[in-house]
Amino acid sequence: MQQRTPIVDYLVLDGDPHLVASECEQCGARYFDRRNACAACGAAGGFRQVAIDRQGELRAFTIVSMAAPGIDVPFVAGVVDCGGTTVRANVVNTPPDPDHVRLGMKLRLATFPLGTDSAGTEAVGFGFEPLEQS
Amino acid sequence: MADTVWILGITMTKFGKHPDADTVDLAAEAALGALADGGVTIEDVDVLAAGNLLGAGAGIGQQLQKQIGQTGIPVYNVANACATGATALRTAVMAIKAGEADVGLAVGVEKLAGAGLLAGGTRAGDSDTWQPRGRYGAVAALDGRVGTETMPGVFAQVGMQYLHEHRYGGTPLELFARISEKNHAHSTLNPLAAYTKAMSLEQIMGDLMIAYPNTRPMCSANCDGAAAAVVVSDATLKTLSREQQRRAVKISASVLTSDPWQEGCQVLPDVNTLTRSAARQAYEQAGVGPDDLDLVELHDCFATAELVHYDNLGLCEEGGAVDFLESGAPYRDGRMPVNVSGGLQSKGHPIAATGIANIWEVCHHLRGEAGPRQIEGARVGLAHVIGLGSACGVHILERSAA
């Protein structure tokens, strides 16, 4: 089977694809990137990995029409509340217009291939798609 | 606590295109203008704080000294994103409050005419093989694949989040375009603004879409410009002429905050909590409340940003920013004029100059020198800037009683 790699290390592809966060063992603040200590409480005691809900609600979005060369526009960038953890992602599998993308809409995680590199490894990206196709 | 600090002289250059002037020329024009406005010379200055964000490593303060006077005083080169100008001013104010200086000069300058998207304007190339890099272990550039890094897109989400939290049922594009329409109308009275053309709601909504709901005229204008201020201690002001004392503007509050951790701030910058905190501290320092303000210059880097700061600065009831706009309050003939300069959307946003230029605008009205755009009888004003990362500066200014 072809080797696959997630676009970021907080996307887990095994089984049901899902996102994971590092949670501060002292205060419970969650991070998607590597932190030296907790920005919320200052504790350097350590972090544990926690799985993030695969469904969420769209709290904010923009439809980007002007971006750097190489980025396909328009696309929908959004902020998704996944059971209390805020996630940044594109909203995918829906037309990028304000008639189809609405604040508060229910979404679920979706993954898709980004391409295969010269070593034959496929990178996998993620976004959130409408739970109910309108 | 040391005595009050005063703005003795302040100026801004024309914002716009200055193809024949470099950053040092613009900084020198603003600095010499502020010194002349205050009736002092570089020989009187004890401390210099200066900012030029895009050239932050070059030492704009010392570069400036070589054009206007190398007097050996301490120079603080500051960089704090879009709050760089306010940070320079605050640095000079702190030096005076600490008793280490009697007269300070703060300068902010930027050359941005023709710059495109400032953040997210280029994308890191993908490598030949998918190799995890950085703190997210990303195998590819994330901009456009995992959300957006462009400022118009980031601030679009800031505004949309506010609408979601407060269950706005209308059309976001039209709502935000109305803010831009207001500021572009205000700019027609400001000869120093980069753009001074009124635009109709239809023109604004129909213009080039950058990041919904921000169209091009709803984004801050990249341009060249500089601003500078001379600040003095209370004791020094008392030794100066009656006219200098009459034109001096009291800095009733000078506050700088950074963003405290909030859930979600790693995903979308939280521009609200630090602005609320700065505003609360500033009102307390100044002993005034939002109802005492005669005008406000706030950081409308995008139309979507202005809306949330009505609420963050306490200009309206909590959650009431849309009603505040629709009541007509922030228009120049309204109850609480906001961005009568035209705001960043039309006056322009030469980054490091912005945090002093907005104070110049407020001072101009408090001194009664704003000409056709004068807010009559202005006594108290507030200037706000925010730089992502984040830094927020709030200054409250009062007309001299002298």
PDB file of C-alpha atoms in Angstrom, chain B residues 213-352:
ATOM      1  CA  PRO B 213     -16.970  40.182   3.400  1.00  0.00           C
ATOM      2  CA  ASN B 214     -14.019  42.585   2.901  1.00  0.00           C
ATOM      3  CA  THR B 215     -13.858  44.144  -0.557  1.00  0.00           C
ATOM      4  CA  ARG B 216     -10.864  46.293  -1.546  1.00  0.00           C
ATOM      5  CA  PRO B 217     -12.146  49.657  -0.209  1.00  0.00           C
ATOM      6  CA  MET B 218     -12.942  47.912   3.102  1.00  0.00           C
ATOM      7  CA  CYS B 219      -9.231  47.103   3.590  1.00  0.00           C
ATOM      8  CA  SER B 220      -6.636  49.508   4.981  1.00  0.00           C
ATOM      9  CA  ALA B 221      -4.722  51.261   2.258  1.00  0.00           C
ATOM     10  CA  ASN B 222      -1.019  50.483   1.929  1.00  0.00           C
ATOM     11  CA  CYS B 223       0.815  53.788   1.621  1.00  0.00           C
ATOM     12  CA  ASP B 224       3.858  55.779   2.734  1.00  0.00           C
ATOM     13  CA  GLY B 225       3.806  58.075   5.726  1.00  0.00           C
ATOM     14  CA  ALA B 226       5.306  59.142   9.015  1.00  0.00           C
ATOM     15  CA  ALA B 227       4.147  60.739  12.241  1.00  0.00           C
ATOM     16  CA  ALA B 228       6.006  62.114  15.238  1.00  0.00           C
ATOM     17  CA  ALA B 229       5.262  63.541  18.658  1.00  0.00           C
ATOM     18  CA  VAL B 230       7.217  65.548  21.229  1.00  0.00           C
ATOM     19  CA  VAL B 231       6.229  64.784  24.801  1.00  0.00           C
ATOM     20  CA  VAL B 232       7.209  66.731  27.907  1.00  0.00           C
ATOM     21  CA  SER B 233       6.918  66.453  31.652  1.00  0.00           C
ATOM     22  CA  ASP B 234       4.477  68.636  33.545  1.00  0.00           C
ATOM     23  CA  ALA B 235       7.356  70.509  35.201  1.00  0.00           C
ATOM     24  CA  THR B 236       8.951  71.277  31.839  1.00  0.00           C
ATOM     25  CA  LEU B 237       5.685  72.458  30.306  1.00  0.00           C
ATOM     26  CA  LYS B 238       5.288  74.969  33.149  1.00  0.00           C
ATOM     27  CA  THR B 239       8.563  76.632  32.088  1.00  0.00           C
ATOM     28  CA  LEU B 240       7.349  77.138  28.509  1.00  0.00           C
ATOM     29  CA  SER B 241       5.322  79.938  26.920  1.00  0.00           C
ATOM     30  CA  ARG B 242       1.620  80.505  27.438  1.00  0.00           C
ATOM     31  CA  GLU B 243       1.003  79.578  23.819  1.00  0.00           C
ATOM     32  CA  GLN B 244       2.894  76.280  24.189  1.00  0.00           C
ATOM     33  CA  GLN B 245       0.904  75.528  27.335  1.00  0.00           C
ATOM     34  CA  ARG B 246      -2.371  76.374  25.616  1.00  0.00           C
ATOM     35  CA  ARG B 247      -1.695  74.053  22.678  1.00  0.00           C
ATOM     36  CA  ALA B 248      -0.290  71.205  24.782  1.00  0.00           C
ATOM     37  CA  VAL B 249      -2.503  68.127  24.968  1.00  0.00           C
ATOM     38  CA  LYS B 250      -2.715  66.123  28.170  1.00  0.00           C
ATOM     39  CA  ILE B 251      -2.013  62.389  27.959  1.00  0.00           C
ATOM     40  CA  SER B 252      -4.627  61.288  30.479  1.00  0.00           C
ATOM     41  CA  ALA B 253      -3.960  57.613  29.838  1.00  0.00           C
ATOM     42  CA  SER B 254      -1.257  55.662  28.047  1.00  0.00           C
ATOM     43  CA  VAL B 255      -1.730  51.894  28.057  1.00  0.00           C
ATOM     44  CA  LEU B 256      -0.156  48.996  26.206  1.00  0.00           C
ATOM     45  CA  THR B 257      -1.386  45.399  26.540  1.00  0.00           C
ATOM     46  CA  SER B 258      -0.662  42.020  24.986  1.00  0.00           C
ATOM     47  CA  ASP B 259      -3.116  39.192  24.487  1.00  0.00           C
ATOM     48  CA  PRO B 260      -3.832  36.989  27.489  1.00  0.00           C
ATOM     49  CA  TRP B 261      -4.430  33.326  26.645  1.00  0.00           C
ATOM     50  CA  GLN B 262      -7.943  32.514  25.516  1.00  0.00           C
ATOM     51  CA  GLU B 263      -9.306  29.269  24.126  1.00  0.00           C
ATOM     52  CA  GLY B 264      -9.157  29.622  20.378  1.00  0.00           C
ATOM     53  CA  CYS B 265      -6.486  32.330  20.251  1.00  0.00           C
ATOM     54  CA  GLN B 266      -4.035  29.896  18.665  1.00  0.00           C
ATOM     55  CA  VAL B 267      -6.460  29.506  15.759  1.00  0.00           C
ATOM     56  CA  LEU B 268      -7.836  33.005  15.241  1.00  0.00           C
ATOM     57  CA  PRO B 269      -6.031  35.930  16.908  1.00  0.00           C
ATOM     58  CA  ASP B 270      -8.123  37.311  19.759  1.00  0.00           C
ATOM     59  CA  VAL B 271      -8.151  41.073  19.180  1.00  0.00           C
ATOM     60  CA  ASN B 272     -10.934  41.583  21.684  1.00  0.00           C
ATOM     61  CA  THR B 273      -9.651  40.628  25.128  1.00  0.00           C
ATOM     62  CA  LEU B 274      -6.505  42.788  25.030  1.00  0.00           C
ATOM     63  CA  THR B 275      -8.434  45.762  23.630  1.00  0.00           C
ATOM     64  CA  ARG B 276     -11.040  45.461  26.377  1.00  0.00           C
ATOM     65  CA  SER B 277      -8.291  45.251  28.955  1.00  0.00           C
ATOM     66  CA  ALA B 278      -6.450  48.287  27.531  1.00  0.00           C
ATOM     67  CA  ALA B 279      -9.661  50.317  27.373  1.00  0.00           C
ATOM     68  CA  ARG B 280     -10.615  49.438  30.935  1.00  0.00           C
ATOM     69  CA  GLN B 281      -7.181  50.441  32.230  1.00  0.00           C
ATOM     70  CA  ALA B 282      -7.185  53.636  30.169  1.00  0.00           C
ATOM     71  CA  TYR B 283     -10.592  54.802  31.403  1.00  0.00           C
ATOM     72  CA  GLU B 284      -9.470  54.109  34.962  1.00  0.00           C
ATOM     73  CA  GLN B 285      -6.171  55.999  34.528  1.00  0.00           C
ATOM     74  CA  ALA B 286      -7.887  58.966  32.899  1.00  0.00           C
ATOM     75  CA  GLY B 287     -10.855  59.012  35.264  1.00  0.00           C
ATOM     76  CA  VAL B 288     -13.243  59.252  32.343  1.00  0.00           C
ATOM     77  CA  GLY B 289     -15.741  56.897  30.746  1.00  0.00           C
ATOM     78  CA  PRO B 290     -16.754  56.251  27.142  1.00  0.00           C
ATOM     79  CA  ASP B 291     -19.597  58.777  27.467  1.00  0.00           C
ATOM     80  CA  ASP B 292     -17.039  61.532  28.073  1.00  0.00           C
ATOM     81  CA  LEU B 293     -15.341  60.979  24.713  1.00  0.00           C
ATOM     82  CA  ASP B 294     -15.899  63.546  21.971  1.00  0.00           C
ATOM     83  CA  LEU B 295     -14.154  61.512  19.273  1.00  0.00           C
ATOM     84  CA  VAL B 296     -12.448  58.174  18.795  1.00  0.00           C
ATOM     85  CA  GLU B 297      -9.828  57.048  16.310  1.00  0.00           C
ATOM     86  CA  LEU B 298      -9.842  53.259  16.364  1.00  0.00           C
ATOM     87  CA  HIS B 299      -7.944  50.619  14.412  1.00  0.00           C
ATOM     88  CA  ASP B 300     -10.150  49.941  11.394  1.00  0.00           C
ATOM     89  CA  CYS B 301      -7.507  47.954   9.529  1.00  0.00           C
ATOM     90  CA  PHE B 302     -10.557  46.348   7.902  1.00  0.00           C
ATOM     91  CA  ALA B 303     -14.229  47.281   8.019  1.00  0.00           C
ATOM     92  CA  THR B 304     -14.821  44.009   9.864  1.00  0.00           C
ATOM     93  CA  ALA B 305     -12.435  45.137  12.621  1.00  0.00           C
ATOM     94  CA  GLU B 306     -14.078  48.499  13.288  1.00  0.00           C
ATOM     95  CA  LEU B 307     -17.346  46.857  14.299  1.00  0.00           C
ATOM     96  CA  VAL B 308     -15.868  44.716  17.073  1.00  0.00           C
ATOM     97  CA  HIS B 309     -13.929  47.620  18.556  1.00  0.00           C
ATOM     98  CA  TYR B 310     -17.099  49.683  19.111  1.00  0.00           C
ATOM     99  CA  ASP B 311     -17.881  46.973  21.628  1.00  0.00           C
ATOM    100  CA  ASN B 312     -14.318  46.368  22.873  1.00  0.00           C
ATOM    101  CA  LEU B 313     -13.799  50.060  23.652  1.00  0.00           C
ATOM    102  CA  GLY B 314     -17.120  50.259  25.453  1.00  0.00           C
ATOM    103  CA  LEU B 315     -18.585  52.753  22.984  1.00  0.00           C
ATOM    104  CA  CYS B 316     -21.790  50.722  22.953  1.00  0.00           C
ATOM    105  CA  GLU B 317     -23.523  48.226  25.172  1.00  0.00           C
ATOM    106  CA  GLU B 318     -22.080  44.733  25.178  1.00  0.00           C
ATOM    107  CA  GLY B 319     -23.218  43.018  21.987  1.00  0.00           C
ATOM    108  CA  GLY B 320     -24.624  46.278  20.649  1.00  0.00           C
ATOM    109  CA  ALA B 321     -22.100  47.201  17.946  1.00  0.00           C
ATOM    110  CA  VAL B 322     -24.528  46.761  15.043  1.00  0.00           C
ATOM    111  CA  ASP B 323     -27.180  48.891  16.750  1.00  0.00           C
ATOM    112  CA  PHE B 324     -24.507  51.485  17.557  1.00  0.00           C
ATOM    113  CA  LEU B 325     -23.582  51.751  13.886  1.00  0.00           C
ATOM    114  CA  GLU B 326     -27.185  51.795  12.721  1.00  0.00           C
ATOM    115  CA  SER B 327     -28.077  54.513  15.243  1.00  0.00           C
ATOM    116  CA  GLY B 328     -25.697  56.840  13.396  1.00  0.00           C
ATOM    117  CA  ALA B 329     -23.560  57.347  16.513  1.00  0.00           C
ATOM    118  CA  PRO B 330     -20.111  56.835  14.895  1.00  0.00           C
ATOM    119  CA  TYR B 331     -20.720  59.257  12.015  1.00  0.00           C
ATOM    120  CA  ARG B 332     -19.030  62.659  12.284  1.00  0.00           C
ATOM    121  CA  ASP B 333     -22.376  64.300  13.086  1.00  0.00           C
ATOM    122  CA  GLY B 334     -23.322  61.498  15.475  1.00  0.00           C
ATOM    123  CA  ARG B 335     -23.169  61.066  19.215  1.00  0.00           C
ATOM    124  CA  MET B 336     -19.695  59.455  19.207  1.00  0.00           C
ATOM    125  CA  PRO B 337     -17.739  60.236  16.019  1.00  0.00           C
ATOM    126  CA  VAL B 338     -15.394  57.386  15.086  1.00  0.00           C
ATOM    127  CA  ASN B 339     -12.555  57.755  12.585  1.00  0.00           C
ATOM    128  CA  VAL B 340     -13.335  61.251  11.370  1.00  0.00           C
ATOM    129  CA  SER B 341      -9.861  61.151   9.767  1.00  0.00           C
ATOM    130  CA  GLY B 342     -11.210  58.609   7.293  1.00  0.00           C
ATOM    131  CA  GLY B 343      -9.670  55.742   9.216  1.00  0.00           C
ATOM    132  CA  LEU B 344      -7.121  53.307   7.912  1.00  0.00           C
ATOM    133  CA  GLN B 345      -9.420  52.392   5.037  1.00  0.00           C
ATOM    134  CA  SER B 346      -9.013  55.815   3.410  1.00  0.00           C
ATOM    135  CA  LYS B 347      -6.390  57.758   5.359  1.00  0.00           C
ATOM    136  CA  GLY B 348      -4.072  54.796   4.881  1.00  0.00           C
ATOM    137  CA  HIS B 349      -2.032  52.530   7.132  1.00  0.00           C
ATOM    138  CA  PRO B 350       1.736  53.050   6.966  1.00  0.00           C
ATOM    139  CA  ILE B 351       2.125  50.585   9.807  1.00  0.00           C
ATOM    140  CA  ALA B 352       4.538  52.180  12.281  1.00  0.00           C
TER     141      ALA B 352
END
